[in-house]
Tab-separated table of C-alpha atoms and ligand atoms in Angstrom:
chain	number	residue	atom	x	y	z
A	1	MET	CA	-10.100	-90.806	307.854
A	2	THR	CA	-12.086	-88.280	305.763
A	3	THR	CA	-10.384	-84.967	305.011
A	4	PRO	CA	-12.281	-81.973	306.395
A	5	THR	CA	-12.654	-79.186	303.832
A	6	ASN	CA	-13.386	-76.308	306.193
A	7	TYR	CA	-9.878	-74.861	305.931
A	8	VAL	CA	-9.384	-71.819	308.215
A	9	PRO	CA	-6.481	-69.540	307.163
A	10	GLY	CA	-4.117	-68.915	310.057
A	11	LEU	CA	-6.045	-71.534	312.076
A	12	ALA	CA	-8.060	-68.621	313.491
A	13	GLY	CA	-10.260	-69.834	316.321
A	14	ILE	CA	-9.116	-73.481	316.000
A	15	PRO	CA	-8.006	-74.953	319.374
A	16	ALA	CA	-4.567	-76.582	318.997
A	17	THR	CA	-4.320	-77.834	322.568
A	18	GLU	CA	-5.832	-77.841	326.035
A	19	SER	CA	-3.853	-75.711	328.481
A	20	SER	CA	-4.220	-74.304	332.004
A	21	ILE	CA	-1.336	-71.819	331.775
A	22	SER	CA	-2.938	-68.578	330.580
A	23	TYR	CA	-6.346	-67.217	329.592
A	24	ILE	CA	-7.429	-64.394	327.271
A	25	ASP	CA	-10.819	-62.743	326.774
A	26	GLY	CA	-10.223	-60.706	323.640
A	27	GLN	CA	-13.518	-58.785	323.810
A	28	ALA	CA	-13.151	-57.731	327.438
A	29	GLY	CA	-9.353	-57.201	327.257
A	30	ILE	CA	-8.541	-59.771	329.962
A	31	LEU	CA	-5.282	-61.689	330.317
A	32	GLU	CA	-4.624	-64.033	333.246
A	33	TYR	CA	-1.676	-66.282	334.094
A	34	ARG	CA	-2.900	-69.355	336.000
A	35	GLY	CA	-6.066	-67.358	336.725
A	36	ILE	CA	-4.319	-64.245	338.131
A	37	PRO	CA	-5.008	-60.977	336.223
A	38	ILE	CA	-1.962	-59.558	334.466
A	39	GLU	CA	-2.554	-56.133	336.081
A	40	GLU	CA	-2.115	-57.653	339.531
A	41	LEU	CA	1.023	-59.556	338.567
A	42	ALA	CA	2.616	-56.492	336.917
A	43	GLU	CA	1.988	-54.463	340.059
A	44	LYS	CA	2.700	-56.969	342.834
A	45	SER	CA	4.865	-59.777	341.439
A	46	THR	CA	8.376	-60.114	340.034
A	47	PHE	CA	9.445	-61.825	336.826
A	48	GLU	CA	10.996	-64.704	338.810
A	49	GLU	CA	7.828	-65.256	340.833
A	50	THR	CA	5.700	-65.066	337.670
A	51	ALA	CA	7.961	-67.521	335.833
A	52	TYR	CA	7.629	-69.894	338.796
A	53	LEU	CA	3.839	-69.504	338.636
A	54	LEU	CA	3.847	-70.358	334.922
A	55	LEU	CA	6.190	-73.352	335.242
A	56	TYR	CA	4.803	-74.916	338.425
A	57	GLY	CA	1.174	-73.776	338.312
A	58	LYS	CA	1.159	-72.035	341.703
A	59	LEU	CA	2.709	-69.053	343.459
A	60	PRO	CA	5.868	-70.089	345.325
A	61	SER	CA	6.443	-69.957	349.089
A	62	GLN	CA	9.334	-67.682	350.138
A	63	SER	CA	11.780	-70.613	350.330
A	64	GLU	CA	10.630	-71.995	346.961
A	65	LEU	CA	11.099	-68.562	345.383
A	66	ASP	CA	14.550	-68.108	346.948
A	67	GLY	CA	15.611	-71.541	345.684
A	68	PHE	CA	14.270	-70.821	342.187
A	69	ARG	CA	16.076	-67.456	342.030
A	70	GLU	CA	19.327	-69.102	343.107
A	71	ARG	CA	18.980	-71.823	340.483
A	72	LEU	CA	18.348	-69.234	337.747
A	73	SER	CA	21.270	-67.121	338.911
A	74	ALA	CA	23.569	-70.169	338.915
A	75	ARG	CA	22.690	-70.753	335.235
A	76	ARG	CA	23.655	-67.275	334.068
A	77	ALA	CA	27.375	-67.854	333.441
A	78	LEU	CA	27.962	-69.135	329.884
A	79	PRO	CA	30.586	-71.658	328.702
A	80	ASP	CA	33.681	-69.837	327.358
A	81	ARG	CA	33.491	-71.711	324.076
A	82	LEU	CA	29.907	-70.579	323.564
A	83	ILE	CA	30.957	-66.936	324.032
A	84	GLU	CA	33.868	-67.483	321.606
A	85	THR	CA	31.470	-68.939	319.040
A	86	LEU	CA	29.136	-65.946	319.348
A	87	ARG	CA	32.127	-63.715	318.563
A	88	LEU	CA	32.462	-65.440	315.174
A	89	LEU	CA	28.932	-64.428	314.115
A	90	PRO	CA	28.600	-61.527	311.639
A	91	GLY	CA	28.168	-58.323	313.668
A	92	ALA	CA	25.633	-56.881	311.215
A	93	GLY	CA	23.249	-59.842	311.592
A	94	HIS	CA	20.030	-59.502	313.577
A	95	PRO	CA	20.497	-60.376	317.285
A	96	MET	CA	17.385	-62.607	317.173
A	97	LEU	CA	19.303	-64.854	314.777
A	98	GLY	CA	22.281	-64.649	317.141
A	99	LEU	CA	19.990	-65.683	320.000
A	100	GLN	CA	18.597	-68.594	317.989
A	101	VAL	CA	22.146	-69.768	317.284
A	102	GLY	CA	23.115	-69.184	320.928
A	103	VAL	CA	20.239	-71.293	322.266
A	104	ALA	CA	21.146	-74.117	319.863
A	105	ILE	CA	24.818	-73.983	320.923
A	106	LEU	CA	23.734	-73.962	324.573
A	107	GLY	CA	21.966	-77.233	323.778
A	108	MET	CA	25.216	-78.625	322.354
A	109	HIS	CA	26.951	-77.753	325.653
A	110	SER	CA	24.214	-79.431	327.703
A	111	GLN	CA	23.411	-82.924	328.860
A	112	ARG	CA	20.838	-84.878	326.936
A	113	VAL	CA	17.380	-84.254	328.388
A	114	ASN	CA	15.401	-87.313	329.446
A	115	LEU	CA	11.787	-86.644	328.451
A	116	ARG	CA	10.607	-89.411	330.798
A	117	ASP	CA	12.289	-87.799	333.832
A	118	PRO	CA	10.510	-84.715	335.289
A	119	GLU	CA	13.682	-83.642	337.144
A	120	SER	CA	15.792	-83.723	333.987
A	121	MET	CA	13.121	-81.663	332.197
A	122	GLU	CA	12.827	-79.143	335.036
A	123	ASN	CA	16.631	-78.695	335.120
A	124	ALA	CA	16.688	-78.012	331.373
A	125	ALA	CA	13.841	-75.463	331.611
A	126	ILE	CA	15.653	-73.612	334.397
A	127	LYS	CA	18.927	-73.717	332.503
A	128	ILE	CA	17.303	-72.134	329.443
A	129	LEU	CA	15.462	-69.509	331.490
A	130	GLY	CA	18.637	-68.605	333.394
A	131	SER	CA	20.901	-68.523	330.326
A	132	VAL	CA	18.792	-66.650	327.753
A	133	PRO	CA	19.355	-63.172	329.340
A	134	SER	CA	23.119	-63.864	329.274
A	135	LEU	CA	22.902	-65.034	325.658
A	136	VAL	CA	21.155	-61.824	324.581
A	137	ALA	CA	23.744	-59.716	326.438
A	138	ALA	CA	26.595	-61.833	325.006
A	139	VAL	CA	25.276	-61.447	321.439
A	140	GLU	CA	25.106	-57.678	321.969
A	141	ARG	CA	28.617	-57.467	323.470
A	142	ALA	CA	30.089	-59.744	320.788
A	143	ARG	CA	28.713	-57.737	317.877
A	144	THR	CA	30.046	-54.487	319.346
A	145	GLY	CA	33.489	-56.052	319.967
A	146	LEU	CA	33.191	-55.843	323.761
A	147	ASP	CA	34.039	-58.516	326.320
A	148	PHE	CA	31.249	-60.493	327.976
A	149	VAL	CA	30.293	-58.987	331.340
A	150	GLN	CA	30.192	-61.757	333.942
A	151	PRO	CA	26.905	-61.989	335.874
A	152	LYS	CA	26.908	-60.897	339.521
A	153	ASP	CA	25.373	-63.032	342.262
A	154	GLY	CA	22.155	-61.792	343.826
A	155	MET	CA	20.798	-60.081	340.710
A	156	ASP	CA	17.452	-61.099	339.265
A	157	THR	CA	16.780	-61.325	335.531
A	158	ALA	CA	15.988	-57.653	334.735
A	159	GLU	CA	18.914	-56.220	336.702
A	160	ALA	CA	21.293	-58.966	335.550
A	161	PHE	CA	20.418	-58.388	331.904
A	162	LEU	CA	20.886	-54.588	332.082
A	163	TRP	CA	24.203	-55.125	333.913
A	164	MET	CA	25.488	-57.737	331.453
A	165	MET	CA	24.398	-55.655	328.444
A	166	SER	CA	26.042	-52.404	329.528
A	167	GLY	CA	28.582	-53.244	332.269
A	168	GLU	CA	26.971	-50.501	334.393
A	169	ASP	CA	24.749	-50.792	337.455
A	170	PRO	CA	21.250	-49.902	336.214
A	171	ALA	CA	18.961	-47.326	337.867
A	172	PRO	CA	16.355	-48.928	340.185
A	173	VAL	CA	13.512	-47.399	338.124
A	174	ALA	CA	14.930	-49.081	334.998
A	175	VAL	CA	15.168	-52.445	336.762
A	176	ARG	CA	11.590	-52.237	338.048
A	177	ALA	CA	10.225	-51.174	334.653
A	178	LEU	CA	12.036	-53.954	332.787
A	179	ASP	CA	11.012	-56.499	335.423
A	180	ALA	CA	7.332	-55.549	334.937
A	181	ALA	CA	7.740	-55.589	331.129
A	182	LEU	CA	9.143	-59.136	331.386
A	183	ILE	CA	6.089	-60.194	333.406
A	184	LEU	CA	3.809	-58.782	330.689
A	185	HIS	CA	5.644	-60.637	327.905
A	186	ALA	CA	6.060	-63.989	329.677
A	187	GLU	CA	3.080	-65.884	328.271
A	188	HIS	CA	0.146	-65.438	325.916
A	189	THR	CA	-1.823	-68.615	325.127
A	190	MET	CA	-1.519	-70.159	321.651
A	191	ASN	CA	0.313	-67.361	319.824
A	192	ALA	CA	2.422	-68.167	316.741
A	193	SER	CA	5.723	-68.770	318.539
A	194	THR	CA	4.204	-70.833	321.364
A	195	PHE	CA	2.410	-72.899	318.740
A	196	THR	CA	5.796	-73.370	317.030
A	197	SER	CA	7.286	-74.464	320.336
A	198	ARG	CA	4.524	-77.038	320.800
A	199	VAL	CA	4.940	-78.389	317.255
A	200	VAL	CA	8.693	-78.878	317.735
A	201	ALA	CA	8.181	-80.383	321.207
A	202	SER	CA	5.588	-82.787	319.818
A	203	SER	CA	8.245	-84.651	317.826
A	204	GLU	CA	10.070	-85.269	321.156
A	205	SER	CA	12.849	-82.933	320.100
A	206	ASP	CA	14.961	-81.303	322.849
A	207	PRO	CA	13.958	-78.064	324.662
A	208	TYR	CA	16.828	-76.089	323.080
A	209	SER	CA	15.411	-76.856	319.623
A	210	VAL	CA	11.941	-76.021	320.943
A	211	CYS	CA	13.056	-72.557	322.069
A	212	ALA	CA	15.329	-71.848	319.077
A	213	ALA	CA	12.476	-72.572	316.651
A	214	ALA	CA	9.977	-70.520	318.651
A	215	ILE	CA	12.431	-67.597	318.763
A	216	GLY	CA	12.547	-67.757	314.949
A	217	THR	CA	8.777	-67.272	314.836
A	218	LEU	CA	8.822	-64.542	317.472
A	219	LYS	CA	11.264	-62.549	315.293
A	220	GLY	CA	8.691	-61.873	312.557
A	221	PRO	CA	7.203	-58.348	312.267
A	222	LEU	CA	3.634	-59.684	312.510
A	223	HIS	CA	4.538	-61.144	315.932
A	224	GLY	CA	7.228	-60.018	318.425
A	225	GLY	CA	9.289	-58.217	315.791
A	226	ALA	CA	6.621	-55.504	315.591
A	227	ASN	CA	8.104	-53.711	318.630
A	228	GLU	CA	11.198	-52.540	316.777
A	229	ARG	CA	9.154	-51.628	313.688
A	230	VAL	CA	6.989	-49.330	315.863
A	231	LEU	CA	9.991	-47.122	316.606
A	232	ASP	CA	11.091	-47.138	312.947
A	233	GLN	CA	7.553	-46.091	312.097
A	234	LEU	CA	7.495	-43.224	314.625
A	235	GLU	CA	10.877	-42.039	313.353
A	236	ALA	CA	9.596	-42.122	309.769
A	237	ILE	CA	6.509	-40.070	310.749
A	238	GLY	CA	8.789	-37.511	312.425
A	239	GLU	CA	6.312	-34.798	313.543
A	240	VAL	CA	2.901	-34.863	315.236
A	241	GLU	CA	1.272	-33.019	312.292
A	242	ASN	CA	2.477	-35.755	309.918
A	243	VAL	CA	0.568	-38.486	311.769
A	244	ARG	CA	-2.847	-38.057	310.136
A	245	PRO	CA	-1.637	-37.907	306.491
A	246	TRP	CA	0.787	-40.777	307.189
A	247	VAL	CA	-2.011	-42.999	308.581
A	248	GLU	CA	-4.407	-42.067	305.760
A	249	GLU	CA	-1.798	-42.882	303.145
A	250	ARG	CA	-0.909	-46.190	304.833
A	251	LEU	CA	-4.531	-47.326	305.243
A	252	SER	CA	-5.440	-46.233	301.693
A	253	HIS	CA	-3.394	-49.111	300.260
A	254	LYS	CA	-4.268	-51.559	303.067
A	255	GLY	CA	-0.844	-51.153	304.686
A	256	LYS	CA	-0.425	-52.372	308.280
A	257	VAL	CA	0.339	-49.938	311.093
A	258	MET	CA	2.799	-51.721	313.394
A	259	GLY	CA	1.826	-52.046	317.047
A	260	PHE	CA	-1.909	-52.219	316.232
A	261	GLY	CA	-4.263	-55.136	315.778
A	262	HIS	CA	-4.400	-58.600	317.286
A	263	ARG	CA	-5.878	-61.946	316.357
A	264	VAL	CA	-7.638	-62.246	319.729
A	265	TYR	CA	-7.954	-58.756	321.269
A	266	LYS	CA	-10.626	-56.578	319.732
A	267	THR	CA	-10.035	-53.868	322.329
A	268	LYS	CA	-6.842	-52.264	323.628
A	269	ASP	CA	-4.441	-55.016	324.729
A	270	PRO	CA	-4.358	-54.875	328.564
A	271	ARG	CA	-0.557	-55.172	328.438
A	272	SER	CA	-0.408	-52.025	326.332
A	273	ASN	CA	-2.173	-49.993	329.054
A	274	ILE	CA	0.262	-51.229	331.706
A	275	LEU	CA	3.293	-50.559	329.492
A	276	GLN	CA	2.015	-47.043	328.876
A	277	ASP	CA	1.808	-46.418	332.645
A	278	LEU	CA	5.257	-47.945	333.151
A	279	GLY	CA	6.661	-45.717	330.407
A	280	ASN	CA	5.137	-42.645	332.030
A	281	ARG	CA	6.766	-43.491	335.364
A	282	VAL	CA	10.136	-43.969	333.687
A	283	PHE	CA	9.786	-40.744	331.646
A	284	GLU	CA	9.035	-38.828	334.875
A	285	GLU	CA	12.291	-40.039	336.450
A	286	LEU	CA	14.626	-40.322	333.477
A	287	GLY	CA	13.141	-37.613	331.223
A	288	GLY	CA	10.473	-37.753	328.523
A	289	THR	CA	10.686	-38.505	324.819
A	290	PRO	CA	9.119	-36.452	321.984
A	291	MET	CA	8.197	-39.794	320.386
A	292	TYR	CA	5.581	-40.302	323.105
A	293	GLU	CA	3.468	-37.375	321.832
A	294	LEU	CA	3.701	-38.871	318.354
A	295	ALA	CA	2.579	-42.257	319.688
A	296	LEU	CA	-0.421	-40.707	321.467
A	297	GLU	CA	-1.470	-38.911	318.284
A	298	LEU	CA	-1.027	-42.138	316.291
A	299	GLU	CA	-3.270	-43.937	318.794
A	300	ARG	CA	-5.911	-41.145	318.498
A	301	VAL	CA	-5.944	-41.151	314.684
A	302	MET	CA	-5.973	-44.968	314.474
A	303	ASP	CA	-8.869	-45.079	316.944
A	304	GLU	CA	-10.814	-42.650	314.774
A	305	LYS	CA	-10.078	-44.535	311.547
A	306	VAL	CA	-10.123	-48.236	312.483
A	307	GLY	CA	-10.944	-48.433	316.222
A	308	HIS	CA	-14.513	-49.528	315.337
A	309	LYS	CA	-13.012	-52.612	313.616
A	310	GLY	CA	-11.273	-53.600	316.860
A	311	ILE	CA	-7.830	-52.597	315.592
A	312	CYS	CA	-6.271	-51.183	318.768
A	313	PRO	CA	-2.774	-50.839	320.288
A	314	ASN	CA	-1.160	-54.182	321.115
A	315	VAL	CA	1.690	-55.099	323.507
A	316	ASP	CA	4.309	-53.931	321.021
A	317	PHE	CA	3.010	-50.374	320.704
A	318	PHE	CA	4.480	-48.815	323.873
A	319	SER	CA	7.230	-51.302	324.781
A	320	GLY	CA	9.761	-49.822	322.327
A	321	LEU	CA	9.455	-46.304	323.774
A	322	LEU	CA	10.108	-47.714	327.233
A	323	TYR	CA	13.090	-49.838	326.146
A	324	GLN	CA	14.590	-46.929	324.226
A	325	LYS	CA	14.532	-44.850	327.421
A	326	LEU	CA	16.344	-47.686	329.219
A	327	GLY	CA	19.209	-47.335	326.709
A	328	ILE	CA	18.420	-50.588	324.884
A	329	PRO	CA	19.258	-50.687	321.146
A	330	THR	CA	16.182	-51.053	318.906
A	331	ASP	CA	17.088	-54.465	317.517
A	332	LEU	CA	17.370	-55.875	321.064
A	333	PHE	CA	13.677	-55.181	321.769
A	334	THR	CA	12.550	-58.549	320.367
A	335	PRO	CA	15.384	-60.505	322.073
A	336	ILE	CA	14.152	-58.966	325.365
A	337	PHE	CA	10.676	-60.230	324.512
A	338	ALA	CA	12.306	-63.667	324.103
A	339	ILE	CA	13.993	-63.441	327.552
A	340	ALA	CA	10.488	-63.283	329.024
A	341	ARG	CA	8.673	-65.605	326.621
A	342	VAL	CA	10.967	-68.608	327.079
A	343	SER	CA	9.227	-68.984	330.459
A	344	GLY	CA	5.949	-69.437	328.565
A	345	TYR	CA	7.521	-71.838	326.045
A	346	MET	CA	8.973	-73.942	328.862
A	347	ALA	CA	5.699	-73.928	330.827
A	348	HIS	CA	3.932	-75.253	327.711
A	349	TRP	CA	6.675	-77.848	327.180
A	350	LEU	CA	6.355	-79.153	330.763
A	351	GLU	CA	2.577	-79.240	330.391
A	352	GLN	CA	2.623	-80.921	326.993
A	353	MET	CA	5.166	-83.706	327.284
A	354	PRO	CA	3.419	-86.022	329.785
A	355	ASP	CA	0.451	-86.305	327.394
A	356	ASN	CA	2.052	-85.628	324.019
A	357	ARG	CA	0.904	-86.512	320.536
A	358	ILE	CA	2.876	-85.452	317.465
A	359	PHE	CA	1.308	-82.562	315.536
A	360	ARG	CA	0.371	-83.818	312.119
A	361	PRO	CA	-2.520	-81.775	310.705
A	362	THR	CA	-3.873	-82.227	307.236
A	363	GLN	CA	-4.213	-79.996	304.161
A	364	VAL	CA	-6.755	-79.237	301.492
A	365	TYR	CA	-4.964	-80.309	298.320
A	366	THR	CA	-5.441	-77.873	295.403
A	367	GLY	CA	-2.894	-79.220	292.886
A	368	ALA	CA	-2.971	-81.508	289.839
A	369	ARG	CA	-3.505	-85.291	290.073
A	370	GLU	CA	-2.117	-88.176	288.061
A	371	ALA	CA	-0.062	-85.865	285.821
A	372	SER	CA	2.538	-87.354	283.455
A	373	TYR	CA	6.246	-86.777	283.624
A	374	VAL	CA	7.293	-84.697	280.569
A	375	PRO	CA	10.830	-85.342	279.282
A	376	MET	CA	13.039	-82.210	279.212
A	377	SER	CA	13.200	-82.179	275.383
A	378	GLU	CA	9.393	-81.961	275.142
A	379	ARG	CA	8.873	-79.097	277.653
A	380	ASP	CA	8.038	-75.553	276.487
B	1	LIG	N1	-3.037	-51.793	310.635
B	1	LIG	C1	-3.985	-51.631	309.694
B	1	LIG	N2	-4.926	-52.563	309.414
B	1	LIG	C2	-4.923	-53.689	310.138
B	1	LIG	C3	-3.948	-53.915	311.141
B	1	LIG	C4	-2.990	-52.910	311.370
B	1	LIG	N3	-2.029	-53.076	312.309
B	1	LIG	N4	-4.160	-55.113	311.695
B	1	LIG	C5	-5.218	-55.646	311.063
B	1	LIG	N5	-5.679	-54.784	310.104
B	1	LIG	C6	-6.810	-54.995	309.201
B	1	LIG	C7	-6.364	-55.821	307.993
B	1	LIG	O1	-5.909	-55.013	306.940
B	1	LIG	C8	-7.639	-56.577	307.663
B	1	LIG	O2	-8.502	-55.680	307.001
B	1	LIG	P1	-9.602	-56.222	305.933
B	1	LIG	O3	-10.540	-57.083	306.729
B	1	LIG	O4	-10.235	-54.962	305.410
B	1	LIG	O5	-8.840	-57.002	304.891
B	1	LIG	C9	-8.258	-56.848	309.038
B	1	LIG	O6	-7.775	-55.808	309.896
B	1	LIG	C10	-7.858	-58.196	309.627
B	1	LIG	O7	-6.422	-58.257	309.632
B	1	LIG	P2	-5.590	-59.592	309.573
B	1	LIG	O8	-4.170	-59.265	309.268
B	1	LIG	O9	-6.282	-60.574	308.681
B	1	LIG	O10	-5.747	-60.088	311.074
B	1	LIG	P3	-4.944	-61.255	311.730
B	1	LIG	O11	-5.723	-61.671	312.909
B	1	LIG	O12	-4.601	-62.295	310.709
B	1	LIG	O13	-3.555	-60.570	312.153
B	1	LIG	C11	-1.970	-59.251	313.295
B	1	LIG	C12	-3.275	-60.076	313.417
B	1	LIG	C13	-0.908	-60.068	312.541
B	1	LIG	C14	-1.435	-58.929	314.679
B	1	LIG	C15	-2.302	-57.939	312.511
B	1	LIG	O14	-3.209	-57.151	313.266
B	1	LIG	C16	-1.045	-57.138	312.193
B	1	LIG	O15	-0.383	-57.408	311.184
B	1	LIG	N6	-0.710	-56.116	313.023
B	1	LIG	C17	0.501	-55.321	312.795
B	1	LIG	C18	1.746	-56.068	313.315
B	1	LIG	C19	1.805	-56.116	314.820
B	1	LIG	O16	1.682	-55.106	315.496
B	1	LIG	N7	2.053	-57.331	315.344
B	1	LIG	C20	2.204	-57.558	316.807
B	1	LIG	C21	1.024	-58.335	317.318
B	1	LIG	S1	1.178	-58.612	319.063
B	1	LIG	C22	2.288	-59.869	319.170
B	1	LIG	O17	2.372	-60.728	318.365
B	1	LIG	C23	3.244	-59.851	320.264
């Protein structure tokens, strides 16, 4: 096999798989799950129905949806020993690391998955999807020294998570907003963490390892971790009149403004528009935030300075403002992203495994050849 030399940094524009799960048009600002526009799903669907759509490739009938919701709900309780183990983790550590650990321990408490048996695979995907909200809540409770709040029957993911995180019944507007935010974050073609998930899956590793590895990638500030950095950034800017000089200073040394830019979108990310509307609805009911004015000014100044280069708000720009209003601590923003995105990882896993080939790309070697070993006494 000859080695191709056309190395593309970041594999930009290189197809890594064929997939029928989601579709993006980055110029037109279109995102579809199984062909259905994200705007329609955010308005009319629920996270459970959307997760079903991603996993099974079609919208469920009422009885299929009811059965799926029951199966997810039944997976929410965590083994006592897992909760005890989470209590041993350092409280100051990032909850994304806690979630990674939690998903791996969940795998240790689970039956071995048979990759030749679709039912065994489906059960594992549902177990992960049902348990991840509980794991995030358990990590949060453990680090603050509080007892795990047991899930209640009949609650869907958004409500169950807010309940298990706080031990209080959440406001309906909060549940609806989080549910829609989960829909928006569920899947996004061959992003860095989904690519990670596919690489791990390709070695026929188990789905817990697949998700734990992908969660590690999602944590990074260039990917899902940007949402918490956006709030840090707004806090650092402080006042609306500081926005322009802050942006000018940042861009003058090629610094990145968090919550802007995307490998594929060269217009405003459609999810960002929907999150902005969701935020506005929540602010109307639960009260506004001065940070929103700052964010709008940041968007205006960025549009003026770099909008022509296609550097526009991405999904992470408005999500933090919304989550903050829902009483969610800043470093749980990315774990919430993970609650949604494991549905995408598992949809890719189910799609990939029946026709899998191990990922083993090549490299363009730039080092020395046929060098001699130099004994220690002769080295400089
Ligand atoms: N602020 C300022 N300049 C930017 C930004 C930004 N947020 N994003 C890209 N640019 C500029 C770069 O400086 C570069 O300029 P140059 O051509 O003059 O050197 C050019 O745009 C291309 O940027 P790259 O980083 O090479 O683009 P890439 O496609 O590799 O990266 C990424 C995309 C990582 C999202 C980038 O836009 C970024 O770092 N954004 C900030 C972090 C962020 O918000 N991440 C969340 C993305 S959404 C998600 O993953 C869920």
